[in-house]
Tab-separated table of C-alpha atoms in Angstrom:
chain	number	residue	atom	x	y	z
A	1	GLN	CA	-0.178	0.290	0.378
A	2	VAL	CA	0.723	3.321	-0.713
A	3	GLY	CA	0.953	7.014	1.062
A	4	LEU	CA	1.029	10.660	0.109
A	5	VAL	CA	1.024	13.099	2.655
A	6	GLU	CA	0.523	15.771	1.678
A	7	SER	CA	1.366	19.796	3.047
A	8	GLY	CA	0.657	23.031	2.146
A	9	GLY	CA	-2.170	24.963	0.513
A	10	GLY	CA	-3.852	27.798	2.834
A	11	LEU	CA	-5.695	31.373	1.992
A	12	VAL	CA	-4.109	33.730	-0.148
A	13	GLN	CA	-4.405	36.870	-2.133
A	14	PRO	CA	-4.424	36.680	-5.985
A	15	GLY	CA	-0.742	37.232	-6.717
A	16	GLY	CA	0.861	35.884	-3.744
A	17	SER	CA	2.753	32.482	-3.703
A	18	LEU	CA	1.897	29.460	-2.096
A	19	ARG	CA	4.342	25.690	-1.838
A	20	LEU	CA	3.134	22.037	-1.779
A	21	SER	CA	5.401	19.285	-0.854
A	22	CYS	CA	3.705	15.417	-1.022
A	23	ALA	CA	5.081	13.084	0.569
A	24	ALA	CA	4.903	9.015	-0.896
A	25	SER	CA	5.660	5.659	1.954
A	26	GLY	CA	5.528	2.485	0.436
A	27	ARG	CA	7.370	-0.202	-0.069
A	28	ALA	CA	11.488	0.254	0.164
A	29	GLY	CA	12.786	0.774	-2.421
A	30	THR	CA	10.364	1.492	-5.206
A	31	THR	CA	9.862	4.948	-7.136
A	32	TYR	CA	7.715	6.594	-8.297
A	33	GLY	CA	6.704	9.261	-11.406
A	34	MET	CA	4.535	12.102	-9.085
A	35	GLY	CA	2.606	15.231	-9.855
A	36	TRP	CA	-0.446	16.640	-8.840
A	37	PHE	CA	-3.604	17.662	-10.676
A	38	ARG	CA	-6.276	20.025	-9.036
A	39	GLN	CA	-10.067	20.089	-9.123
A	40	ALA	CA	-12.184	23.332	-8.654
A	41	PRO	CA	-16.422	22.715	-7.364
A	42	GLY	CA	-18.109	22.326	-10.059
A	43	LYS	CA	-15.166	21.134	-12.794
A	44	GLU	CA	-13.594	18.101	-13.885
A	45	ARG	CA	-10.289	17.521	-12.738
A	46	GLU	CA	-7.037	18.737	-13.961
A	47	PHE	CA	-3.565	18.450	-14.659
A	48	VAL	CA	-1.267	20.752	-13.332
A	49	ALA	CA	2.318	19.587	-12.889
A	50	SER	CA	4.375	16.544	-12.990
A	51	LEU	CA	8.378	14.478	-12.736
A	52	ASN	CA	9.212	11.958	-13.625
A	53	TRP	CA	11.098	8.855	-10.916
A	54	LYS	CA	14.340	10.597	-12.014
A	55	GLY	CA	12.349	14.247	-10.362
A	56	ILE	CA	13.518	15.661	-13.891
A	57	SER	CA	11.719	16.475	-17.088
A	58	PRO	CA	8.617	18.352	-15.923
A	59	ASN	CA	5.410	18.339	-17.719
A	60	TYR	CA	3.452	20.926	-16.571
A	61	GLY	CA	-1.350	22.049	-17.147
A	62	SER	CA	-1.538	24.677	-20.585
A	63	SER	CA	-2.650	27.162	-17.858
A	64	VAL	CA	-0.028	26.906	-15.188
A	65	SER	CA	2.401	27.032	-17.278
A	66	GLY	CA	5.464	29.764	-16.119
A	67	ARG	CA	3.691	29.889	-13.203
A	68	PHE	CA	4.109	27.346	-11.260
A	69	THR	CA	7.336	25.384	-10.632
A	70	ILE	CA	7.226	21.082	-10.341
A	71	SER	CA	11.123	19.724	-7.615
A	72	SER	CA	11.868	16.871	-5.794
A	73	ASP	CA	14.522	16.842	-3.495
A	74	ASN	CA	14.347	13.534	-3.290
A	75	ALA	CA	14.354	12.310	-6.320
A	76	GLY	CA	10.994	9.475	-7.121
A	77	ASN	CA	9.942	9.857	-3.344
A	78	THR	CA	8.610	13.178	-2.209
A	79	VAL	CA	7.698	17.095	-4.592
A	80	SER	CA	7.040	19.982	-4.268
A	81	LEU	CA	4.748	22.839	-6.696
A	82	GLU	CA	5.653	25.891	-6.341
A	83	MET	CA	3.037	28.456	-7.383
A	84	ASN	CA	3.123	32.446	-8.038
A	85	SER	CA	1.243	34.306	-9.359
A	86	LEU	CA	-2.267	32.689	-7.759
A	87	LYS	CA	-5.174	33.618	-9.568
A	88	PRO	CA	-7.790	33.361	-8.474
A	89	GLU	CA	-9.353	30.860	-11.008
A	90	ASP	CA	-6.180	28.941	-9.256
A	91	THR	CA	-8.521	27.944	-6.741
A	92	ALA	CA	-9.144	24.627	-5.815
A	93	VAL	CA	-8.532	20.911	-4.416
A	94	TYR	CA	-4.632	20.293	-5.189
A	95	TYR	CA	-4.140	16.093	-5.473
A	96	CYS	CA	-0.832	14.666	-4.989
A	97	ASN	CA	-0.575	11.930	-7.795
A	98	ALA	CA	2.189	8.952	-8.361
A	99	ASP	CA	2.188	5.625	-10.236
A	100	SER	CA	5.651	3.131	-10.563
A	101	ARG	CA	4.354	2.348	-13.941
A	102	PHE	CA	4.925	5.920	-15.589
A	103	THR	CA	4.506	9.378	-15.297
A	104	PRO	CA	1.586	10.501	-14.623
A	105	ARG	CA	0.213	13.030	-17.113
A	106	ASP	CA	-2.797	15.589	-18.759
A	107	GLY	CA	-5.316	12.763	-19.162
A	108	ALA	CA	-3.718	9.723	-16.993
A	109	PRO	CA	-3.605	9.930	-14.005
A	110	GLY	CA	-1.584	6.903	-11.778
A	111	ILE	CA	-3.088	4.992	-9.825
A	112	TYR	CA	-1.972	6.470	-6.284
A	113	TRP	CA	-3.745	9.760	-4.590
A	114	GLY	CA	-3.316	12.193	-1.786
A	115	GLN	CA	-6.292	13.003	0.594
A	116	GLY	CA	-6.673	16.052	-1.191
A	117	THR	CA	-5.260	19.617	-0.009
A	118	GLN	CA	-7.082	23.478	0.557
A	119	VAL	CA	-5.634	25.791	-1.915
A	120	THR	CA	-7.906	29.238	-1.981
A	121	VAL	CA	-6.966	32.321	-3.594
A	122	SER	CA	-8.549	35.431	-2.902
A	123	SER	CA	-8.791	38.746	-1.811
């Protein structure tokens, strides 16, 4: 069983920044492609960003590219999302996502999900 533990999130004003982090716990020695998806009320789940199991080759959703940065300080086991220039439309529950078989990407999430963390961008 793989667990994804998220931290970060909260309330921020438009133009502000937030950082989300996620750590995977599971079988020792296993590495994961990891990323983030988000879902706003009444909207479909949206791909945000991902990294491969080596912690490189970032992918970004078109709505966040240039504003968000995904990184890892423990490749294949942790992932962070630095969110800058936040907009009200970034308000959503953000979910950490992982899979040991492939890198999560738009339209193809991994099998493991975190519990979600709320990000609210509002003045």
